[in-house]
Amino acid sequence: MKLLKQVIFLFTAGIFFWACGSSPRNNQNVEKEKPVVIANDSLEYEITIIDIGFNTFLNSIAKPEGFYSQNYLEARNSVWVFEWNQRVRNPQQFNTSIYENTIDYQLNTDYGYEVNYKLFNYFLFAQQKYKMNLGGGFRTNRIN
């Protein structure tokens, strides 16, 4: 059971896109961006997101903490995690540099507000950045 709770999920897509290169000027900005860690210490649950632009999105575009209820975030996350994991399991149809790892998100586990908030916002960010739709009827705003 502890193994289910002790999840370390690393979005290496950011590293892949960073390694593929962009202009030197952009790389200077990339080096300044820190990974976003989503953690609940009491559950020993941690996700580290290293996807260029997410930190900026979280700090400047995302709705503030408290805007959504935890129940709402959990409902959205359960739909999006399910779809994400389906895509990870279907590498012939979906880009494996984006959908690299499954997310162990248990519906009966209370991860707390912060974990759900950051995970929800990562899904919003990823849907815009990678021009994907994870379903669930939620429309995202365009990222500039």
Coordinates of N, CA, C and O in Angstrom, one line a residue:
M1 N 0.8 -1.2 0.0 CA 0.0 0.0 0.0 C 0.9 1.3 0.0 O 0.5 2.2 -0.6
K2 N 2.0 1.2 0.8 CA 2.9 2.3 0.8 C 3.4 2.7 -0.6 O 3.6 3.8 -0.9
L3 N 3.6 1.6 -1.4 CA 4.1 1.9 -2.7 C 3.2 2.7 -3.5 O 3.6 3.5 -4.3
L4 N 1.8 2.4 -3.3 CA 0.8 3.2 -4.1 C 0.8 4.6 -3.6 O 0.6 5.5 -4.4
K5 N 1.1 4.9 -2.4 CA 1.1 6.2 -1.9 C 2.4 6.9 -2.2 O 2.5 8.1 -2.2
Q6 N 3.5 6.2 -2.3 CA 4.8 6.8 -2.5 C 5.1 6.9 -4.0 O 5.8 6.1 -4.6
V7 N 4.5 7.9 -4.6 CA 4.6 8.0 -6.0 C 5.6 9.2 -6.3 O 5.5 10.3 -5.8
I8 N 6.5 8.9 -7.2 CA 7.4 10.0 -7.7 C 7.2 10.0 -9.2 O 7.6 9.1 -9.9
F9 N 6.6 11.0 -9.7 CA 6.3 11.1 -11.1 C 7.0 12.3 -11.7 O 6.9 13.4 -11.2
L10 N 7.9 12.0 -12.6 CA 8.7 13.1 -13.2 C 8.3 13.3 -14.7 O 8.4 12.4 -15.5
F11 N 7.8 14.5 -14.9 CA 7.4 14.8 -16.3 C 8.7 15.2 -17.0 O 9.2 16.3 -16.9
T12 N 9.2 14.3 -17.8 CA 10.5 14.5 -18.5 C 10.3 15.1 -19.8 O 11.2 15.4 -20.6
A13 N 9.0 15.4 -20.1 CA 8.7 16.0 -21.4 C 9.4 17.4 -21.5 O 9.9 17.7 -22.6
G14 N 9.4 18.1 -20.4 CA 10.1 19.4 -20.4 C 11.6 19.3 -20.7 O 12.1 20.1 -21.5
I15 N 12.2 18.2 -20.2 CA 13.6 18.0 -20.4 C 13.8 17.7 -21.9 O 14.7 18.2 -22.6
F16 N 12.9 16.9 -22.5 CA 13.0 16.5 -23.9 C 12.9 17.7 -24.8 O 13.8 18.0 -25.6
F17 N 11.9 18.6 -24.5 CA 11.8 19.8 -25.3 C 12.9 20.8 -25.1 O 13.3 21.4 -26.1
W18 N 13.4 20.9 -23.9 CA 14.5 21.7 -23.7 C 15.8 21.2 -24.4 O 16.5 22.0 -25.0
A19 N 16.0 19.9 -24.3 CA 17.2 19.3 -25.0 C 17.1 19.4 -26.5 O 18.1 19.5 -27.1
C20 N 15.9 19.4 -27.0 CA 15.7 19.6 -28.5 C 16.2 21.0 -29.0 O 16.4 21.1 -30.1
G21 N 16.3 21.9 -28.0 CA 16.9 23.1 -28.3 C 15.9 24.2 -28.8 O 14.9 24.0 -29.3
S22 N 16.3 25.4 -28.5 CA 15.7 26.6 -28.9 C 16.8 27.6 -29.0 O 17.9 27.3 -28.9
S23 N 16.5 28.8 -29.3 CA 17.5 29.8 -29.4 C 18.3 30.0 -28.1 O 17.7 29.8 -27.0
P24 N 19.6 30.4 -28.2 CA 20.3 30.6 -26.9 C 19.7 31.5 -26.0 O 19.7 31.4 -24.8
R25 N 19.0 32.6 -26.5 CA 18.3 33.5 -25.6 C 17.2 32.8 -24.8 O 17.1 33.1 -23.6
N26 N 16.4 32.0 -25.5 CA 15.4 31.2 -24.8 C 16.0 30.3 -23.8 O 15.4 30.1 -22.7
N27 N 17.1 29.7 -24.1 CA 17.8 28.7 -23.1 C 18.2 29.5 -21.8 O 18.1 28.9 -20.8
Q28 N 18.6 30.7 -21.9 CA 18.9 31.5 -20.8 C 17.7 31.7 -19.9 O 17.8 31.6 -18.7
N29 N 16.5 31.9 -20.5 CA 15.3 32.0 -19.7 C 14.9 30.7 -19.1 O 14.4 30.6 -18.0
V30 N 15.1 29.6 -19.8 CA 14.7 28.3 -19.3 C 15.5 27.9 -18.1 O 15.0 27.4 -17.2
E31 N 16.8 28.3 -18.1 CA 17.7 27.9 -16.9 C 17.2 28.6 -15.7 O 17.4 28.1 -14.6
K32 N 16.5 29.7 -15.8 CA 16.0 30.4 -14.6 C 14.7 29.8 -14.0 O 14.4 30.0 -12.9
E33 N 14.0 29.0 -14.8 CA 12.7 28.4 -14.4 C 13.0 27.2 -13.5 O 13.7 26.3 -13.9
K34 N 12.4 27.2 -12.4 CA 12.6 26.1 -11.4 C 11.5 25.0 -11.7 O 10.4 25.4 -12.0
P35 N 11.8 23.8 -11.4 CA 10.7 22.8 -11.5 C 9.6 23.1 -10.4 O 9.9 23.7 -9.4
V36 N 8.4 22.6 -10.7 CA 7.3 22.7 -9.7 C 7.2 21.4 -9.1 O 7.0 20.4 -9.7
V37 N 7.2 21.4 -7.8 CA 7.0 20.2 -7.0 C 5.6 20.1 -6.4 O 5.2 21.1 -5.7
I38 N 4.9 19.1 -6.6 CA 3.6 18.9 -6.1 C 3.8 17.8 -5.0 O 4.1 16.7 -5.4
A39 N 3.5 18.1 -3.8 CA 3.8 17.1 -2.8 C 2.8 17.1 -1.6 O 2.2 18.2 -1.3
N40 N 2.6 16.0 -1.0 CA 1.8 15.9 0.2 C 2.6 15.0 1.1 O 2.7 13.8 1.0
D41 N 3.4 15.6 2.0 CA 4.3 14.9 2.9 C 3.7 13.8 3.7 O 4.3 12.8 3.9
S42 N 2.5 14.1 4.2 CA 1.9 13.1 5.1 C 1.5 11.8 4.3 O 1.4 10.7 4.8
L43 N 1.3 11.9 3.0 CA 1.0 10.7 2.1 C 2.3 10.2 1.4 O 2.2 9.2 0.7
E44 N 3.4 10.9 1.6 CA 4.6 10.6 0.9 C 4.4 10.6 -0.6 O 4.8 9.7 -1.3
Y45 N 3.7 11.6 -1.1 CA 3.3 11.7 -2.5 C 4.0 12.9 -3.1 O 4.0 14.0 -2.5
E46 N 4.6 12.7 -4.2 CA 5.4 13.8 -4.9 C 5.3 13.7 -6.4 O 5.5 12.6 -6.9
I47 N 5.1 14.8 -7.0 CA 5.2 14.9 -8.5 C 6.1 16.1 -8.7 O 6.0 17.1 -8.2
T48 N 7.1 15.9 -9.6 CA 8.0 17.0 -10.0 C 7.7 17.3 -11.5 O 7.9 16.4 -12.3
I49 N 7.4 18.5 -11.7 CA 7.1 18.9 -13.1 C 8.2 19.7 -13.6 O 8.4 20.8 -13.1
I50 N 8.9 19.2 -14.7 CA 9.9 20.0 -15.3 C 9.5 20.2 -16.8 O 9.9 19.6 -17.7
D51 N 8.5 21.1 -16.9 CA 8.0 21.4 -18.2 C 8.1 22.9 -18.4 O 7.4 23.6 -17.7
I52 N 8.9 23.3 -19.3 CA 9.2 24.7 -19.5 C 7.9 25.5 -19.7 O 7.1 25.2 -20.6
G53 N 7.8 26.5 -18.9 CA 6.7 27.4 -19.0 C 5.6 27.2 -17.9 O 4.8 28.1 -17.6
F54 N 5.6 26.0 -17.3 CA 4.6 25.7 -16.3 C 4.7 26.6 -15.0 O 3.7 27.1 -14.5
N55 N 5.9 26.8 -14.6 CA 6.1 27.7 -13.4 C 5.6 29.1 -13.7 O 4.9 29.6 -12.9
T56 N 5.9 29.6 -14.9 CA 5.3 30.9 -15.2 C 3.8 30.9 -15.3 O 3.1 31.8 -14.8
F57 N 3.3 29.8 -15.9 CA 1.8 29.7 -16.0 C 1.2 29.7 -14.6 O 0.2 30.4 -14.4
L58 N 1.8 28.9 -13.7 CA 1.2 28.7 -12.4 C 1.2 30.1 -11.6 O 0.3 30.4 -10.9
N59 N 2.3 30.9 -11.8 CA 2.4 32.1 -11.1 C 1.8 33.3 -11.7 O 1.6 34.3 -11.1
S60 N 1.4 33.2 -13.0 CA 0.9 34.4 -13.6 C -0.4 34.3 -14.4 O -1.1 35.2 -14.6
I61 N -0.8 33.0 -14.8 CA -2.0 32.8 -15.6 C -3.1 32.1 -14.8 O -4.2 32.4 -15.0
A62 N -2.6 31.1 -14.1 CA -3.6 30.2 -13.3 C -4.4 31.0 -12.4 O -4.0 32.0 -11.8
K63 N -5.7 30.6 -12.2 CA -6.5 31.2 -11.2 C -5.9 31.0 -9.8 O -5.2 30.0 -9.6
P64 N -6.1 31.9 -8.9 CA -5.4 31.8 -7.6 C -6.0 30.6 -6.8 O -7.1 30.1 -7.0
E65 N -5.1 30.1 -5.9 CA -5.6 29.1 -5.0 C -6.8 29.5 -4.3 O -7.0 30.7 -3.9
G66 N -7.8 28.6 -4.1 CA -9.0 28.9 -3.5 C -10.1 29.3 -4.5 O -11.3 29.3 -4.1
F67 N -9.8 29.5 -5.7 CA -10.8 29.9 -6.7 C -11.7 28.7 -7.0 O -12.9 28.9 -7.1
Y68 N -11.1 27.5 -7.1 CA -11.9 26.3 -7.3 C -12.0 25.5 -5.9 O -11.1 25.6 -5.1
S69 N -13.1 24.8 -5.8 CA -13.2 23.9 -4.6 C -12.3 22.7 -4.8 O -12.0 22.3 -5.9
Q70 N -11.9 22.0 -3.7 CA -11.2 20.8 -3.8 C -12.0 19.7 -4.5 O -11.5 19.0 -5.3
N71 N -13.3 19.7 -4.2 CA -14.1 18.7 -4.9 C -14.1 18.9 -6.4 O -14.1 17.9 -7.2
Y72 N -14.2 20.1 -6.9 CA -14.1 20.4 -8.3 C -12.8 20.0 -8.9 O -12.8 19.3 -9.9
L73 N -11.7 20.3 -8.2 CA -10.4 19.9 -8.7 C -10.2 18.4 -8.8 O -9.7 17.9 -9.8
E74 N -10.7 17.7 -7.8 CA -10.6 16.2 -7.8 C -11.4 15.6 -8.9 O -11.0 14.7 -9.6
A75 N -12.6 16.2 -9.2 CA -13.4 15.7 -10.3 C -12.7 15.9 -11.6 O -12.7 15.0 -12.5
R76 N -12.2 17.1 -11.8 CA -11.5 17.3 -13.1 C -10.2 16.5 -13.2 O -10.0 15.9 -14.3
N77 N -9.5 16.4 -12.1 CA -8.2 15.6 -12.2 C -8.5 14.1 -12.4 O -7.8 13.5 -13.2
S78 N -9.6 13.6 -11.9 CA -9.9 12.2 -12.1 C -10.2 11.9 -13.6 O -9.7 10.9 -14.1
V79 N -10.9 12.8 -14.2 CA -11.2 12.6 -15.7 C -9.9 12.8 -16.5 O -9.6 12.0 -17.4
W80 N -9.1 13.8 -16.2 CA -7.9 14.1 -16.9 C -6.8 13.0 -16.7 O -6.1 12.7 -17.6
V81 N -6.7 12.6 -15.5 CA -5.7 11.5 -15.2 C -6.0 10.2 -15.9 O -5.2 9.6 -16.5
F82 N -7.3 9.9 -15.9 CA -7.8 8.7 -16.7 C -7.4 8.8 -18.1 O -6.8 7.9 -18.7
E83 N -7.7 9.9 -18.8 CA -7.4 10.1 -20.2 C -5.9 10.2 -20.4 O -5.4 9.6 -21.4
W84 N -5.1 10.8 -19.6 CA -3.7 10.9 -19.7 C -3.1 9.5 -19.7 O -2.3 9.1 -20.5
N85 N -3.5 8.7 -18.7 CA -3.0 7.3 -18.6 C -3.4 6.4 -19.8 O -2.6 5.6 -20.2
Q86 N -4.6 6.7 -20.3 CA -5.0 5.9 -21.5 C -4.0 6.2 -22.7 O -3.7 5.4 -23.4
R87 N -3.6 7.5 -22.8 CA -2.7 7.9 -23.8 C -1.3 7.3 -23.6 O -0.6 7.0 -24.6
V88 N -0.9 7.3 -22.4 CA 0.4 6.7 -22.0 C 0.4 5.2 -22.5 O 1.4 4.7 -23.0
R89 N -0.7 4.5 -22.3 CA -0.8 3.1 -22.6 C -1.0 2.9 -24.1 O -1.1 1.7 -24.5
N90 N -1.1 3.9 -24.9 CA -1.3 3.7 -26.3 C -0.2 4.5 -27.1 O -0.6 5.5 -27.8
P91 N 1.0 4.1 -27.0 CA 2.1 4.9 -27.6 C 2.1 4.9 -29.1 O 2.7 5.8 -29.7
Q92 N 1.4 4.0 -29.8 CA 1.3 4.0 -31.2 C 0.4 5.2 -31.7 O 0.6 5.7 -32.8
Q93 N -0.5 5.6 -30.9 CA -1.4 6.7 -31.3 C -1.0 8.1 -30.7 O -1.3 9.1 -31.3
F94 N -0.3 8.1 -29.6 CA 0.0 9.4 -28.9 C 1.5 9.6 -28.7 O 2.3 8.6 -28.6
N95 N 1.9 10.8 -28.7 CA 3.3 11.2 -28.6 C 3.9 10.8 -27.3 O 3.6 11.3 -26.3
T96 N 4.9 9.9 -27.4 CA 5.5 9.3 -26.2 C 6.4 10.3 -25.5 O 6.8 10.1 -24.4
S97 N 6.8 11.4 -26.2 CA 7.6 12.4 -25.5 C 6.8 13.3 -24.6 O 7.3 14.0 -23.8
I98 N 5.5 13.3 -24.8 CA 4.5 14.0 -23.9 C 4.0 13.1 -22.9 O 4.0 13.3 -21.7
Y99 N 3.4 11.9 -23.4 CA 2.8 11.0 -22.5 C 3.8 9.9 -22.2 O 3.7 8.8 -22.7
E100 N 4.7 10.2 -21.2 CA 5.7 9.2 -20.9 C 5.4 8.3 -19.7 O 5.7 7.1 -19.7
N101 N 4.8 8.9 -18.7 CA 4.5 8.1 -17.5 C 3.1 8.2 -17.1 O 2.4 9.2 -17.3
T102 N 2.6 7.1 -16.5 CA 1.2 7.1 -15.9 C 1.3 7.9 -14.6 O 2.3 8.1 -14.0
I103 N 0.1 8.4 -14.2 CA -0.1 9.1 -13.0 C -0.9 8.2 -12.1 O -2.0 7.8 -12.4
D104 N -0.3 7.9 -10.9 CA -1.0 7.1 -9.9 C -1.9 8.0 -9.0 O -1.4 8.5 -8.0
Y105 N -3.1 8.2 -9.5 CA -4.0 9.1 -8.8 C -5.2 8.2 -8.3 O -6.0 7.8 -9.1
Q106 N -5.3 8.0 -7.0 CA -6.3 7.1 -6.5 C -7.5 8.0 -6.1 O -7.4 8.9 -5.3
L107 N -8.7 7.6 -6.5 CA -9.9 8.4 -6.3 C -10.3 8.4 -4.8 O -10.9 9.3 -4.3
N108 N -9.9 7.4 -4.1 CA -10.3 7.3 -2.6 C -9.2 7.9 -1.7 O -9.3 7.8 -0.5
T109 N -8.2 8.6 -2.3 CA -7.1 9.2 -1.5 C -7.3 10.7 -1.5 O -7.5 11.3 -2.5
D110 N -7.2 11.3 -0.3 CA -7.3 12.8 -0.2 C -5.9 13.3 -0.2 O -5.1 13.2 0.7
Y111 N -5.5 13.8 -1.4 CA -4.2 14.4 -1.6 C -4.0 15.8 -1.1 O -3.0 16.3 -1.1
G112 N -5.1 16.4 -0.7 CA -5.1 17.8 -0.2 C -5.3 18.7 -1.4 O -5.3 18.4 -2.5
Y113 N -5.6 20.0 -1.0 CA -5.9 21.0 -1.9 C -4.7 21.3 -2.8 O -4.8 21.4 -4.1
E114 N -3.5 21.5 -2.3 CA -2.4 22.0 -3.1 C -2.0 21.0 -4.2 O -1.8 21.4 -5.3
V115 N -2.0 19.7 -3.9 CA -1.7 18.7 -4.9 C -2.7 18.8 -6.0 O -2.4 18.8 -7.2
N116 N -4.0 18.8 -5.6 CA -5.0 18.8 -6.7 C -5.0 20.1 -7.5 O -5.2 20.1 -8.7
Y117 N -4.7 21.2 -6.8 CA -4.6 22.5 -7.5 C -3.5 22.6 -8.5 O -3.7 23.0 -9.7
K118 N -2.3 22.1 -8.1 CA -1.2 22.1 -9.1 C -1.4 21.1 -10.2 O -1.0 21.4 -11.3
L119 N -1.9 19.9 -9.9 CA -2.1 18.9 -10.9 C -3.1 19.4 -11.9 O -2.9 19.3 -13.1
F120 N -4.2 20.0 -11.4 CA -5.3 20.6 -12.3 C -4.6 21.6 -13.2 O -4.9 21.6 -14.4
N121 N -3.8 22.5 -12.7 CA -3.3 23.6 -13.5 C -2.2 23.0 -14.4 O -2.1 23.6 -15.5
Y122 N -1.5 22.0 -14.1 CA -0.6 21.4 -15.1 C -1.4 20.9 -16.3 O -1.0 21.0 -17.4
F123 N -2.5 20.2 -16.0 CA -3.4 19.7 -17.1 C -3.9 20.9 -18.0 O -3.9 20.8 -19.2
L124 N -4.3 22.0 -17.4 CA -4.7 23.2 -18.2 C -3.5 23.6 -19.0 O -3.7 23.9 -20.2
F125 N -2.3 23.8 -18.4 CA -1.1 24.2 -19.1 C -0.8 23.3 -20.3 O -0.6 23.7 -21.4
A126 N -0.8 22.0 -20.0 CA -0.4 21.0 -21.0 C -1.3 21.0 -22.2 O -0.9 20.8 -23.3
Q127 N -2.6 21.1 -21.9 CA -3.6 21.1 -23.0 C -3.4 22.2 -23.9 O -3.6 22.1 -25.1
Q128 N -3.0 23.4 -23.4 CA -2.7 24.5 -24.3 C -1.3 24.4 -25.0 O -1.2 24.6 -26.2
K129 N -0.3 24.1 -24.2 CA 1.0 24.0 -24.8 C 1.1 22.9 -25.9 O 1.7 23.2 -26.9
Y130 N 0.5 21.8 -25.6 CA 0.7 20.7 -26.6 C -0.6 20.5 -27.5 O -0.7 19.5 -28.2
K131 N -1.5 21.5 -27.4 CA -2.7 21.5 -28.3 C -3.4 20.2 -28.2 O -3.7 19.6 -29.2
M132 N -3.7 19.8 -27.0 CA -4.4 18.6 -26.7 C -5.7 18.9 -26.0 O -5.9 19.9 -25.5
N133 N -6.6 17.9 -26.1 CA -7.9 18.0 -25.3 C -8.0 16.7 -24.5 O -8.2 15.6 -25.1
L134 N -8.0 16.8 -23.2 CA -8.1 15.6 -22.4 C -9.5 15.3 -22.0 O -9.8 14.4 -21.3
G135 N -10.5 16.1 -22.5 CA -11.9 15.8 -22.4 C -12.5 16.4 -21.1 O -11.8 17.2 -20.4
G136 N -13.7 16.1 -20.8 CA -14.4 16.5 -19.6 C -15.1 17.9 -19.8 O -15.6 18.4 -18.8
G137 N -15.1 18.4 -21.0 CA -15.9 19.6 -21.2 C -15.3 20.9 -20.7 O -16.0 21.9 -20.6
F138 N -14.1 20.9 -20.3 CA -13.5 22.1 -19.7 C -12.7 22.8 -20.8 O -11.9 22.3 -21.5
R139 N -13.1 24.1 -21.1 CA -12.4 24.9 -22.1 C -11.3 25.7 -21.4 O -11.5 26.3 -20.4
T140 N -10.1 25.6 -22.0 CA -9.0 26.4 -21.4 C -8.8 27.7 -22.2 O -9.1 27.8 -23.3
N141 N -8.2 28.6 -21.5 CA -7.8 29.9 -22.2 C -6.5 29.7 -22.9 O -5.7 29.0 -22.5
R142 N -6.4 30.5 -23.9 CA -5.2 30.4 -24.7 C -4.0 31.0 -24.0 O -4.0 32.0 -23.4
I143 N -2.8 30.3 -24.1 CA -1.6 30.7 -23.5 C -0.8 31.5 -24.6 O -0.7 31.0 -25.7
N144 N -0.4 32.7 -24.3 CA 0.4 33.5 -25.2 C 1.8 33.2 -25.1 O 2.4 32.9 -24.1

